[in-house]
mmCIF file of C-alpha atoms in Angstrom:
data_model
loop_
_atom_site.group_PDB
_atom_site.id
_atom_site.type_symbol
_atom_site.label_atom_id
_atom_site.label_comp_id
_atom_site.label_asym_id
_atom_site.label_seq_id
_atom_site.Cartn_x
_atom_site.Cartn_y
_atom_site.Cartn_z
ATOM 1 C CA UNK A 28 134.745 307.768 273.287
ATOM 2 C CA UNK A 29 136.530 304.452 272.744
ATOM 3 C CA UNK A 30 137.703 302.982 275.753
ATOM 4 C CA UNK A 31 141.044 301.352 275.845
ATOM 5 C CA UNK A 32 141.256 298.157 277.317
ATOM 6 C CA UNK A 33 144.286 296.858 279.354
ATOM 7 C CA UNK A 34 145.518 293.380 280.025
ATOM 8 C CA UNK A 35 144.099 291.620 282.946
ATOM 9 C CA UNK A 36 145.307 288.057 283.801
ATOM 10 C CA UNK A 37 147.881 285.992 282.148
ATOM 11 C CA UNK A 38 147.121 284.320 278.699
ATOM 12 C CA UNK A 39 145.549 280.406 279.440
ATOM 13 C CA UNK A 40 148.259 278.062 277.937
ATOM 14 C CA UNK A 41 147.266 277.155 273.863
ATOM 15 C CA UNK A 42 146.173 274.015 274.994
ATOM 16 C CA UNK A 43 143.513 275.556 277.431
ATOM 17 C CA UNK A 44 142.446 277.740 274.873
ATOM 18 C CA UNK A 45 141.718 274.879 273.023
ATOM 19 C CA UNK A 46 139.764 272.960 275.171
ATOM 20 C CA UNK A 47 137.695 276.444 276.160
ATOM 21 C CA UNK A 48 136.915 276.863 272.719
ATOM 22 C CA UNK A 49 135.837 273.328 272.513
ATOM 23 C CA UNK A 50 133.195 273.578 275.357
ATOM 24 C CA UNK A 51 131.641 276.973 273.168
ATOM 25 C CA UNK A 52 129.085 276.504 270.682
ATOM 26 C CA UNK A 53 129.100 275.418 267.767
ATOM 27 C CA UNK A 54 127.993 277.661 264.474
ATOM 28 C CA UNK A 55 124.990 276.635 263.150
ATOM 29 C CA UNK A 56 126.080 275.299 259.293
ATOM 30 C CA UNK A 57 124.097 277.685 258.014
ATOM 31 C CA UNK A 58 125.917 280.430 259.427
ATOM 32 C CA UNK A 59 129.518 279.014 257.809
ATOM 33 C CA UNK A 60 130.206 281.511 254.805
ATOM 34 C CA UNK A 61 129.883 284.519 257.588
ATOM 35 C CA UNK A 62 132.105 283.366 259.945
ATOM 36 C CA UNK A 63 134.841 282.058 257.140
ATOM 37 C CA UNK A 64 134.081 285.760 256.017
ATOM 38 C CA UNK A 65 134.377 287.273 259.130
ATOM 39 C CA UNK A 66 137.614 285.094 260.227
ATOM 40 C CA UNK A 67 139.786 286.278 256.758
ATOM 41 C CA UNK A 68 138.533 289.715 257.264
ATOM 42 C CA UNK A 69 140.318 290.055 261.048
ATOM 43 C CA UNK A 70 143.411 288.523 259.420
ATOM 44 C CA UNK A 71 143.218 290.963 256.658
ATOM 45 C CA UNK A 72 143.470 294.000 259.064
ATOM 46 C CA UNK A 73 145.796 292.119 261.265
ATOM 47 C CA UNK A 74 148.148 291.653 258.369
ATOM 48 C CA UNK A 75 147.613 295.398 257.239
ATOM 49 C CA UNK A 76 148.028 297.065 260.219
ATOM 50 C CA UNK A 77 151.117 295.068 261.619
ATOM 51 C CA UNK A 78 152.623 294.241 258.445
ATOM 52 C CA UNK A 79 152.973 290.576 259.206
ATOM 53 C CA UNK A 80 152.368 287.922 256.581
ATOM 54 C CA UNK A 81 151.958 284.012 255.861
ATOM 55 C CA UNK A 82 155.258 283.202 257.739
ATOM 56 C CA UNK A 83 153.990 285.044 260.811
ATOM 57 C CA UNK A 84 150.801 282.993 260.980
ATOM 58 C CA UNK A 85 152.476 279.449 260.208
ATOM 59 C CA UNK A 86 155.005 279.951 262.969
ATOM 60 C CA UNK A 87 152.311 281.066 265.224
ATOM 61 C CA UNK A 88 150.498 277.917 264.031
ATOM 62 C CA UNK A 89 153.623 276.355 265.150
ATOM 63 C CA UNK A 90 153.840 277.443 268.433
ATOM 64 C CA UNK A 91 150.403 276.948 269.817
ATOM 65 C CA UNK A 92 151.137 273.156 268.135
ATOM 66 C CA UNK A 93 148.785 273.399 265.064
ATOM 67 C CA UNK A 94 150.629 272.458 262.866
ATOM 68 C CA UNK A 95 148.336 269.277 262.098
ATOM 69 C CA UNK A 96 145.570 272.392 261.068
ATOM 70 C CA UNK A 97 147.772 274.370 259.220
ATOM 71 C CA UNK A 98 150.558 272.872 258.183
ATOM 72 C CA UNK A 99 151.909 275.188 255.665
ATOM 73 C CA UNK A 100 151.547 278.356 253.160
ATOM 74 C CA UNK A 101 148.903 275.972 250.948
ATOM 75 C CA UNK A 102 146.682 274.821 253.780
ATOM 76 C CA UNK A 103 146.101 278.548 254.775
ATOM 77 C CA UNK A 104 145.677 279.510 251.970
ATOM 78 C CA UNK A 105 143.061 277.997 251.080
ATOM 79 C CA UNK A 106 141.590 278.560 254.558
ATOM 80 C CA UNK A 107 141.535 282.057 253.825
ATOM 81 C CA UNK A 108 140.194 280.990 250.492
ATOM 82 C CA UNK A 109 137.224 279.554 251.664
ATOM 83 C CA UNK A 110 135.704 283.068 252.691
ATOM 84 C CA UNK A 111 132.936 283.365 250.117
ATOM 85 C CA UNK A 112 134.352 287.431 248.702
ATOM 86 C CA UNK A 113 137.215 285.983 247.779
ATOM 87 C CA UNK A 114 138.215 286.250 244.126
ATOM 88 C CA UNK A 115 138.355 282.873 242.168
ATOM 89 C CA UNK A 116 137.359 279.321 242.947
ATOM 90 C CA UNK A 117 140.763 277.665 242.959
ATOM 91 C CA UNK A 118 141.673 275.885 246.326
ATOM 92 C CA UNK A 119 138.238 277.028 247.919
ATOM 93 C CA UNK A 120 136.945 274.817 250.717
ATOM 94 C CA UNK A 121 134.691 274.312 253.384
ATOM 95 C CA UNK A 122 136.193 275.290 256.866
ATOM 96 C CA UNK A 123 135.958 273.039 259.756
ATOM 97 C CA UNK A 124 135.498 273.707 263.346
ATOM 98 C CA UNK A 125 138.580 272.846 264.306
ATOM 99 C CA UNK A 126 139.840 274.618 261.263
ATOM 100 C CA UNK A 127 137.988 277.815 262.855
ATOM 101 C CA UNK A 128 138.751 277.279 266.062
ATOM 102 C CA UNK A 129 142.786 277.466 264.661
ATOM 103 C CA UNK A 130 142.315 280.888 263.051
ATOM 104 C CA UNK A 131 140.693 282.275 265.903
ATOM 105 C CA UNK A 132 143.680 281.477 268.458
ATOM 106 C CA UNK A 133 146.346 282.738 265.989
ATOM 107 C CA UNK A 134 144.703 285.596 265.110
ATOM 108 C CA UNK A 135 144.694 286.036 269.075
ATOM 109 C CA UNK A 136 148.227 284.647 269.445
ATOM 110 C CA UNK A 137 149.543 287.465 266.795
ATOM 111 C CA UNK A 138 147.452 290.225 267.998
ATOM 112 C CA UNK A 139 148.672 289.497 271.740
ATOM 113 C CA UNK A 140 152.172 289.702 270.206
ATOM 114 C CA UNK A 141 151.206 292.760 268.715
ATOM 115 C CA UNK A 142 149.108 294.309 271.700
ATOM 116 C CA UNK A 143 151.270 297.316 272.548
ATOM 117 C CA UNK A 144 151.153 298.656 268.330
ATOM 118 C CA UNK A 145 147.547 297.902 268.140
ATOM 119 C CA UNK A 146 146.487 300.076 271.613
ATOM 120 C CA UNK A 147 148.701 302.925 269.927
ATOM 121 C CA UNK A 148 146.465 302.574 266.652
ATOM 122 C CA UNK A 149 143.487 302.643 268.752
ATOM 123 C CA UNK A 150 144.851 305.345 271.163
ATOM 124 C CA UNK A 151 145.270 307.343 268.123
ATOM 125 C CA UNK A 152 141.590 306.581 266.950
ATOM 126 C CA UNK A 153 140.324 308.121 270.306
ATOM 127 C CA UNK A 154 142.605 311.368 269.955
ATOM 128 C CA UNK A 155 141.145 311.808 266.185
ATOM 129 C CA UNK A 156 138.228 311.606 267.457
ATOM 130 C CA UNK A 157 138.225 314.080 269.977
ATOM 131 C CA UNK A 158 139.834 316.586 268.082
ATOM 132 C CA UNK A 159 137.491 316.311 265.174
ATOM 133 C CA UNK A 160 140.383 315.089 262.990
ATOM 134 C CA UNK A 161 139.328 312.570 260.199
ATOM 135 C CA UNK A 162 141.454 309.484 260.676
ATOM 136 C CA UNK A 163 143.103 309.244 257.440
ATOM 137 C CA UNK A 164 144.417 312.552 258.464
ATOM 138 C CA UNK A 165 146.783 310.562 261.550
ATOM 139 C CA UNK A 166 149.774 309.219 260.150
ATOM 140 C CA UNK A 167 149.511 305.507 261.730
ATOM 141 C CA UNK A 168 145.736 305.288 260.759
ATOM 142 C CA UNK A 169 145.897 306.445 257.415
ATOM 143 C CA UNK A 170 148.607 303.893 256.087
ATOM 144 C CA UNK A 171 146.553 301.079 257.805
ATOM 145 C CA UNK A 172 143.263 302.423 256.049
ATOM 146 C CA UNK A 173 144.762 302.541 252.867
ATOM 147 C CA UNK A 174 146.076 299.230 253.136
ATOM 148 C CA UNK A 175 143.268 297.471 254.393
ATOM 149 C CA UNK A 176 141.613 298.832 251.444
ATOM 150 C CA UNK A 177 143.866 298.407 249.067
ATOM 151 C CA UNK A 178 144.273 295.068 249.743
ATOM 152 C CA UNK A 179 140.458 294.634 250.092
ATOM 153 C CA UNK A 180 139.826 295.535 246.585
ATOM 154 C CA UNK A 181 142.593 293.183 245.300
ATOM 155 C CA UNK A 182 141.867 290.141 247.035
ATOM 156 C CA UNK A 183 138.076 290.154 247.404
ATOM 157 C CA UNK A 184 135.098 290.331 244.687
ATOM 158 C CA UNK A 185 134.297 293.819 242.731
ATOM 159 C CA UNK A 186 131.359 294.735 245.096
ATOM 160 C CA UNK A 187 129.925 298.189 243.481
ATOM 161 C CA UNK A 188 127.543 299.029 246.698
ATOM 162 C CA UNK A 189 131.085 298.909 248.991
ATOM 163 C CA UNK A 190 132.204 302.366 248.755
ATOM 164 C CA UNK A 191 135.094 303.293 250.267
ATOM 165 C CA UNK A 192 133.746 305.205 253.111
ATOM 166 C CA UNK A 193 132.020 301.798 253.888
ATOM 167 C CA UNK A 194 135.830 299.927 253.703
ATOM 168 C CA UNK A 195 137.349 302.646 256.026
ATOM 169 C CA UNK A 196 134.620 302.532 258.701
ATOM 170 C CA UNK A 197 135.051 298.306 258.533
ATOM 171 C CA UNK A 198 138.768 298.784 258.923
ATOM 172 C CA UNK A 199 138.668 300.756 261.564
ATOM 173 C CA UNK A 200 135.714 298.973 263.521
ATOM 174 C CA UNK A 201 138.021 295.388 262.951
ATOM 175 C CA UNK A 202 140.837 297.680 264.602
ATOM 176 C CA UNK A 203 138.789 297.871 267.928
ATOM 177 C CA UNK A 204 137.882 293.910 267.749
ATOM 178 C CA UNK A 205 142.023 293.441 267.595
ATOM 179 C CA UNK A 206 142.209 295.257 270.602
ATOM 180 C CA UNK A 207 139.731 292.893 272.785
ATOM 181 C CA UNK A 208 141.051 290.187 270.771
ATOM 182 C CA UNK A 209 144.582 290.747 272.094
ATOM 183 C CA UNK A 210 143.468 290.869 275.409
ATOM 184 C CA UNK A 211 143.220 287.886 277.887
ATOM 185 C CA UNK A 212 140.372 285.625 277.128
ATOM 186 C CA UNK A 213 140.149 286.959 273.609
ATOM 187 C CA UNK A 214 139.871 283.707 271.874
ATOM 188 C CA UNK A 215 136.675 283.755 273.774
ATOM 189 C CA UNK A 216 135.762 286.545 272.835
ATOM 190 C CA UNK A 217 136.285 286.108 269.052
ATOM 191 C CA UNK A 218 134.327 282.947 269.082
ATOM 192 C CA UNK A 219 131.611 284.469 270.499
ATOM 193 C CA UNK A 220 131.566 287.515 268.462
ATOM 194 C CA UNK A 221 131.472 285.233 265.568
ATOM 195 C CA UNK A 222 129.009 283.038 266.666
ATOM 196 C CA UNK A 223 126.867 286.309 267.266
ATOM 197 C CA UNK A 224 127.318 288.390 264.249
ATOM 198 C CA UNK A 225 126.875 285.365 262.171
ATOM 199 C CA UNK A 226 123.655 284.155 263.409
ATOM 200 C CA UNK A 227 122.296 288.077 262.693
ATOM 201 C CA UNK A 228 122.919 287.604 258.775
#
């Protein structure tokens, strides 16, 4: 069974976050097109589960005083761009650490903001589960799995070995991560995860 996590201590101002990300390791620059990968792909089921957008993410950008990384809808875009699935070359770049290290703390500022609707996705994960119900077949789960794959298959590369069993069981396994990620100390725990998954490809 899944086990629901709950909020323990209050959230470390953005500018401690900062500096704690700063004292984590660094990726090894071989391990770059995973974790731009991985980074757009925990926005992507952010966005699709909460229905938030570009605006939502600049004025997050905004208030943890980022604006210097992301200034505006261009400069994340082509953040987001620089995850190797992406369709098209246009605007693609490499991503920087601090450039990382941005993403990672508003993808935890939003999905703090968001904490409450993402335990009620998750809490509805664990009751599918123990009825035997497929996911799909829960009201809340089934419009985020159809638009995290929707919007999968229009923004990233045809892939013919991704079926969509394989989409739904990656949309619902970055569901979980939001949960940790919107607790306390998950910028931490983002960094690390990414650090970790990327240094396994």
């Amino acid at each position: 069974m899944l086990n629901v996590m709950h909020s323990a201590a209050s959230t470390p101002t953005p500018i401690s976050q900062w500096e704690d990300l700063s004292q984590l390791p660094a990726p090894n620059s071989a391990h770059w097109d995973n974790i731009k990968t991985q980074l757009d792909l925990v926005l992507l089921a952010l966005e699709t589960l909460t229905g938030i957008g570009s605006d939502a993410m600049l004025s997050a950008a905004t208030d943890l005083n980022l604006e210097s990384k992301v200034p505006d809808r261009v400069a994340l875009w082509r953040l987001r761009q620089s995850n190797p699935l992406r369709k098209g070359q246009g605007g693609r770049k490499k991503l920087d650490v601090e450039e990382a290290r941005s993403l990672v703390l508003i993808i935890c500022y939003l999905a703090k903001q968001h904490q409450e609707f993402i335990r009620r996705a998750v809490s509805s994960l664990e009751q599918a589960a123990e009825a035997n119900r497929e996911p799909h077949q829960v009201a809340l789960l089934g419009d985020y799995i159809d638009a995290f794959c929707n919007t999968y298959e229009e923004r990233m590369e045809e892939d013919e070995t991704i079926s969509t069993d394989q989409l739904t069981h990656l949309a619902l396994k970055l569901l979980i991560d939001l949960l940790f990620y919107s607790s306390s100390g998950g910028h931490r725990r983002l960094w690390l995860a990414l650090m970790d998954r990327s240094s396994k490809f």
